CSV table of C-alpha atoms in Angstrom, one decimal:
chain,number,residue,atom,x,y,z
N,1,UNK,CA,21.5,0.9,-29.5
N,2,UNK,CA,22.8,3.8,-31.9
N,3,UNK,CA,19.7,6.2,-30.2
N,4,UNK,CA,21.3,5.4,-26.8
N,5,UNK,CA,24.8,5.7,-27.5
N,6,UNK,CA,23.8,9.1,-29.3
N,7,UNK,CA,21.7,10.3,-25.7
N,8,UNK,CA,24.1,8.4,-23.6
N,9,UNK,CA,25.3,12.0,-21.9
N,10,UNK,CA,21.8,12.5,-21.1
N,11,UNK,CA,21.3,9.5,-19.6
N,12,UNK,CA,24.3,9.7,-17.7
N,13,UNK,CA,23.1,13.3,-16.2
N,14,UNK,CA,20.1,11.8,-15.2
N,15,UNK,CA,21.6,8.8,-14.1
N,16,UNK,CA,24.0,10.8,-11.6
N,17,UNK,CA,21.0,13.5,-10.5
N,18,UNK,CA,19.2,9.8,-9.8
N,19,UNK,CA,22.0,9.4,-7.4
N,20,UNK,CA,22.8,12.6,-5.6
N,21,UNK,CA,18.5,13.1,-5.0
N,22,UNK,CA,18.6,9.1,-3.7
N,23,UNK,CA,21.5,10.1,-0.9
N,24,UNK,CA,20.5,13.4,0.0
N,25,UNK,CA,17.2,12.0,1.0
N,26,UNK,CA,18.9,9.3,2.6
N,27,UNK,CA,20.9,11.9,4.8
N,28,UNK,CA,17.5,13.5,6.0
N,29,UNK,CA,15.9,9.9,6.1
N,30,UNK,CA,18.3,8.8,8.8
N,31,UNK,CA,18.1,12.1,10.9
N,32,UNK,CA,14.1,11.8,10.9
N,33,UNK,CA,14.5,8.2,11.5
N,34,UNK,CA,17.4,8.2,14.2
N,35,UNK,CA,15.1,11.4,16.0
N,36,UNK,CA,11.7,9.7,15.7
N,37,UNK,CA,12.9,6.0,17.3
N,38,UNK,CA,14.3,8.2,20.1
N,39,UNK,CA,10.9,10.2,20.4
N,40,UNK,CA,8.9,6.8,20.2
N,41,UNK,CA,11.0,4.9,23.0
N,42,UNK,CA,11.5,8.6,25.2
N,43,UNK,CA,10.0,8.4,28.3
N,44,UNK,CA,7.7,11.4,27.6
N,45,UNK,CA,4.6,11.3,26.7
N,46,UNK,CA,4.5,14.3,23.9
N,47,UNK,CA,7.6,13.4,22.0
N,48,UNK,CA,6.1,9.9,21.7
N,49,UNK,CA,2.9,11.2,20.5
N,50,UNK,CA,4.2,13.4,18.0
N,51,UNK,CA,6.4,10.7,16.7
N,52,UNK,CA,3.7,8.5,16.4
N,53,UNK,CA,1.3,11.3,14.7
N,54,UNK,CA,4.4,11.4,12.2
N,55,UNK,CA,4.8,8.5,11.4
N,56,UNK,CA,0.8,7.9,11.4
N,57,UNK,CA,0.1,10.4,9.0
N,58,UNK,CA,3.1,10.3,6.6
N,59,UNK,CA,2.5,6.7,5.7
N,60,UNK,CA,-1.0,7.4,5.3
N,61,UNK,CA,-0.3,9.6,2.3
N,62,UNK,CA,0.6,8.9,-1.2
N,63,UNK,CA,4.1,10.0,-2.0
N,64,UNK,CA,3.0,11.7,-5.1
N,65,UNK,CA,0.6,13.3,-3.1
N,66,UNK,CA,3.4,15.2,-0.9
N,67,UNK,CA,5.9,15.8,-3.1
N,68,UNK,CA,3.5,17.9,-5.0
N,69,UNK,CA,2.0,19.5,-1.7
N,70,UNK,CA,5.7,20.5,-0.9
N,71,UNK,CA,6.4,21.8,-4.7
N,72,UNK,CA,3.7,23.9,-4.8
N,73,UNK,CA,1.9,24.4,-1.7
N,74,UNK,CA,5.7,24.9,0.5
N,75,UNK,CA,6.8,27.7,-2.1
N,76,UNK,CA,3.1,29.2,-1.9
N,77,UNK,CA,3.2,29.2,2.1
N,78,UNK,CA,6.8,30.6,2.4
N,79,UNK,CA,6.0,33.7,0.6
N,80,UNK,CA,3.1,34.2,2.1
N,81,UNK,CA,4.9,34.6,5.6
N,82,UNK,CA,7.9,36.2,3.8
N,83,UNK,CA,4.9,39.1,3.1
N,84,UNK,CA,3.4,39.2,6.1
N,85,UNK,CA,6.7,39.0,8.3
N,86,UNK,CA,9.1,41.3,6.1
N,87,UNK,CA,11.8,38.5,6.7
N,88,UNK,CA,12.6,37.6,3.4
N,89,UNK,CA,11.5,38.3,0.0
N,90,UNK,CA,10.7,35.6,-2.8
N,91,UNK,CA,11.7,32.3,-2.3
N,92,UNK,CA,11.5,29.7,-5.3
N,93,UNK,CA,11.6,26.3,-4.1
N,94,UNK,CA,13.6,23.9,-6.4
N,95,UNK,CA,12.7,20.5,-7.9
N,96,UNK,CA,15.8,18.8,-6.2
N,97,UNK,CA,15.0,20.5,-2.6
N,98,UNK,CA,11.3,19.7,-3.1
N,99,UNK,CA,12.3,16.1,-3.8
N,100,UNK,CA,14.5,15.6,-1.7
N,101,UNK,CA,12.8,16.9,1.7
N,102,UNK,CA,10.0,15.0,0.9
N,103,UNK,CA,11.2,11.9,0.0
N,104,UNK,CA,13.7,12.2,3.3
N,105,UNK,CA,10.7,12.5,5.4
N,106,UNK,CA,8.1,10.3,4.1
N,107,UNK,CA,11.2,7.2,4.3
N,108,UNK,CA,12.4,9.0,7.7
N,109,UNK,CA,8.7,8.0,9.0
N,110,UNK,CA,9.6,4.2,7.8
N,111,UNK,CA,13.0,4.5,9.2
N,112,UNK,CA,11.4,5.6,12.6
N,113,UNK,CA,10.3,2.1,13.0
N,114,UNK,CA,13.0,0.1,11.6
N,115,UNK,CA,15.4,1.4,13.7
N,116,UNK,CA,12.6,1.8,17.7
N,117,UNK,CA,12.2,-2.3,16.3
N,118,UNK,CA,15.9,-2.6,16.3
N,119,UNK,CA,16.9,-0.8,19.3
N,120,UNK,CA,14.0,-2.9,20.9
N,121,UNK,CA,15.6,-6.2,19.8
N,122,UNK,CA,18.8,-5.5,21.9
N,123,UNK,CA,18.8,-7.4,25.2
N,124,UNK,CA,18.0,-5.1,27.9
N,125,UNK,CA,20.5,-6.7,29.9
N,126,UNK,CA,23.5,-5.9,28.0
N,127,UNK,CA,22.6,-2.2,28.7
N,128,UNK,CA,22.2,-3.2,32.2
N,129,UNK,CA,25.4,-4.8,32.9
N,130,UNK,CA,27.1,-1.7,31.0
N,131,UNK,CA,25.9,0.5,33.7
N,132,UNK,CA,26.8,-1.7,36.5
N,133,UNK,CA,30.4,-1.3,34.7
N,134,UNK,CA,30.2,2.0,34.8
N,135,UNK,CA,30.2,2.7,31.5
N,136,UNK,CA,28.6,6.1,30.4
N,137,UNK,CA,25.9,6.6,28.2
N,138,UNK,CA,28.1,7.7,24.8
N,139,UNK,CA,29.8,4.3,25.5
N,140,UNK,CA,27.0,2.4,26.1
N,141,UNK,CA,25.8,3.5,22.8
N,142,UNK,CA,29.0,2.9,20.7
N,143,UNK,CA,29.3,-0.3,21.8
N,144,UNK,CA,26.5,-2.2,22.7
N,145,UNK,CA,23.9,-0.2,21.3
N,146,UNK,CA,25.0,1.1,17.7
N,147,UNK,CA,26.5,-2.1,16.3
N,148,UNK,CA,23.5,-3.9,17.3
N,149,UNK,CA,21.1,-2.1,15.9
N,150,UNK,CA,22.9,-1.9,12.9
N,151,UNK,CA,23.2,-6.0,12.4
N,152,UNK,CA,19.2,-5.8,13.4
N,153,UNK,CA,18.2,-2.7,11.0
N,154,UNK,CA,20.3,-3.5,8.4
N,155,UNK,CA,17.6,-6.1,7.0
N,156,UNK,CA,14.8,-3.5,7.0
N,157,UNK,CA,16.9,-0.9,5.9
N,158,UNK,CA,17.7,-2.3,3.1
N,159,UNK,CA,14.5,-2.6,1.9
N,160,UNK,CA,13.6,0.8,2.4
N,161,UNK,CA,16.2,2.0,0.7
N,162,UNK,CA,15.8,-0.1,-2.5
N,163,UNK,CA,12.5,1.7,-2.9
N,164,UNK,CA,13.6,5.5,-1.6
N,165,UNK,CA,16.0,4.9,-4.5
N,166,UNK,CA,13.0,4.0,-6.8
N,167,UNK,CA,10.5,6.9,-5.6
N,168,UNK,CA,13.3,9.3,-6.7
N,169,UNK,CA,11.3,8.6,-10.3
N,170,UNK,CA,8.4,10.2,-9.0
N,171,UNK,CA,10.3,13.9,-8.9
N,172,UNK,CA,10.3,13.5,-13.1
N,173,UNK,CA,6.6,15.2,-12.3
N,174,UNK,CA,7.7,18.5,-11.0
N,175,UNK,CA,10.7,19.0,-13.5
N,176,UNK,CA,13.4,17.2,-12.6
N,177,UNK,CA,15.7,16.4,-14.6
N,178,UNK,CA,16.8,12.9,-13.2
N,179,UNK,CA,16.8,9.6,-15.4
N,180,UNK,CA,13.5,9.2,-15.8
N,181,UNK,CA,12.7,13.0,-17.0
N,182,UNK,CA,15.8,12.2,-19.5
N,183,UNK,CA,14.8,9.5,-20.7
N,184,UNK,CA,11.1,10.0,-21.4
N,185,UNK,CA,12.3,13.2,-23.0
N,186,UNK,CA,14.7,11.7,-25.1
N,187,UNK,CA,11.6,8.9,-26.0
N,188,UNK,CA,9.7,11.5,-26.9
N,189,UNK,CA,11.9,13.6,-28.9
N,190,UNK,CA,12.7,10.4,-30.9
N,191,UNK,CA,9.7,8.8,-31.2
N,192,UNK,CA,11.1,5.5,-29.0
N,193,UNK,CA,9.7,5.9,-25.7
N,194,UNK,CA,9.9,2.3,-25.1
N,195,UNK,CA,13.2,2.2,-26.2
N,196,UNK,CA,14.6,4.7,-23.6
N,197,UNK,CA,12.1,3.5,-21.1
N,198,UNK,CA,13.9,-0.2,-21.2
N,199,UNK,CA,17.1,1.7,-20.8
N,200,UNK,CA,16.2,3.8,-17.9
N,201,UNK,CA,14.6,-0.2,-16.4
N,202,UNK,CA,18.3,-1.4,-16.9
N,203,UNK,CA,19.7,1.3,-14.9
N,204,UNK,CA,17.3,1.2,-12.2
N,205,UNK,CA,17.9,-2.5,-11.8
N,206,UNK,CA,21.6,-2.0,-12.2
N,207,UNK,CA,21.8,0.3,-9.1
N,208,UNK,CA,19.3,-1.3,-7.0
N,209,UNK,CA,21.8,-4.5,-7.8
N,210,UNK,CA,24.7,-2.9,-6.8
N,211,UNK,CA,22.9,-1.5,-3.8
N,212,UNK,CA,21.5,-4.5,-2.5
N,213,UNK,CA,25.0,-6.4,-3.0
N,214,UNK,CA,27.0,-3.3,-0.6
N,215,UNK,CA,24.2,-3.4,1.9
N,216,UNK,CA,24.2,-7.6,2.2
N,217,UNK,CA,28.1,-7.2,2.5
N,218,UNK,CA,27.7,-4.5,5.3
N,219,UNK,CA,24.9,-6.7,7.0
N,220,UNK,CA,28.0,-9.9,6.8
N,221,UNK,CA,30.6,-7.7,8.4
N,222,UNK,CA,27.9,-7.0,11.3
N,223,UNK,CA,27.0,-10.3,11.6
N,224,UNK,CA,30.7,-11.1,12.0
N,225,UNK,CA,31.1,-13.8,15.5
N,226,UNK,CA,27.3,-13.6,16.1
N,227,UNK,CA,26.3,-17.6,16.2
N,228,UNK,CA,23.6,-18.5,14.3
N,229,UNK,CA,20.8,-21.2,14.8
N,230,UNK,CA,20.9,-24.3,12.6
């Protein structure tokens, strides 16, 4: 206990970068999600085939795989058409962007079918009998079509985000400084990896807790008047 009171700052830097790289990938996770259900349910034919090729070939790859394709091959490739365009000089790609863009689009690609499942779970009635109202389309949306597909995704998202929020730990492999970098450095500097392994469990359990407690209250305050079968 006195080693992690004595690294407790570091822990708590890592801690905190654990948290901004988990909701900044969330951000671009629900833009590539939200864009790719639309693309799967549009009525053309390329945007659904491009969503599909998305989400096709980034669940077909290891995430390891593409954060370090990103790292390494992304800051390769930009300079390379900074050279040959004259547009920019040198560009150095950083850990956190890296991580984050990755991460954002690999969970975007599960987030894609948590939310076309969702949006298909809505009775296509209710979006009828909007229209014959006269409602327009922004209405429709905020209020038949958003709350409900919240209530519906809520479930999946949940999951998805209790393990985006653990695959942050992969980004430790490129130089990140987030908890799990911290801690195995402090492990190793110390000689008690285990130690500050078990503490960096503890606070990975700690905020997937907390997380999973906020998301199941959201998912009650969605569920609010809908009557369930017993």
């Amino acid at each position: 206990m006195d080693l992690i009171l004595e690294y407790q700052s570091q822990l708590i830097d890592g801690t905190l970068m654990t948290i901004k790289l988990a909701l900044t990938s969330l951000v671009i996770a629900l833009l590539f999600g939200l864009l790719g259900a639309w693309a799967k349910l549009s009525s053309s034919r390329l945007a659904r085939r491009v969503a599909g090729a998305y989400t096709t070939i980034v669940r077909g790859i290891p995430d390891l795989v593409l954060i370090l394709l990103v790292f390494y091959g992304g800051q390769v490739t930009l300079n390379n058409i900074g050279v040959m365009t004259g547009l920019w000089g040198y560009v150095e790609v950083s850990q956190f962007a890296a991580g984050a863009c990755t991460i954002g689009v690999i969970f975007g690609a599960y987030f894609t079918e948590t939310f076309r499942g969702a949006i298909m779970a809505i009775p296509p009635g209710q979006i009828e009998a909007g229209i014959s109202c006269g409602m327009s389309r922004s209405l429709i949306f905020r209020h038949i079509i958003w709350p409900q597909m919240v209530r519906y995704a809520l479930p999946g998202f949940t999951n998805n985000w209790l393990v985006q929020l653990k695959t942050t730990a992969l980004v430790s492999v490129i130089g990140l400084q987030d908890l799990v970098y911290n801690a195995f450095t402090a492990g190793r500097s110390t000689g008690q990896l285990f130690t500050f392994m078990a503490a960096a469990f503890v606070i990975y359990l700690a905020l997937t807790g907390i997380s999973d407690l906020a998301l199941r209250a959201l998912e009650r305050h969605y569920s609010r008047g809908v009557v369930r079968a017993r």
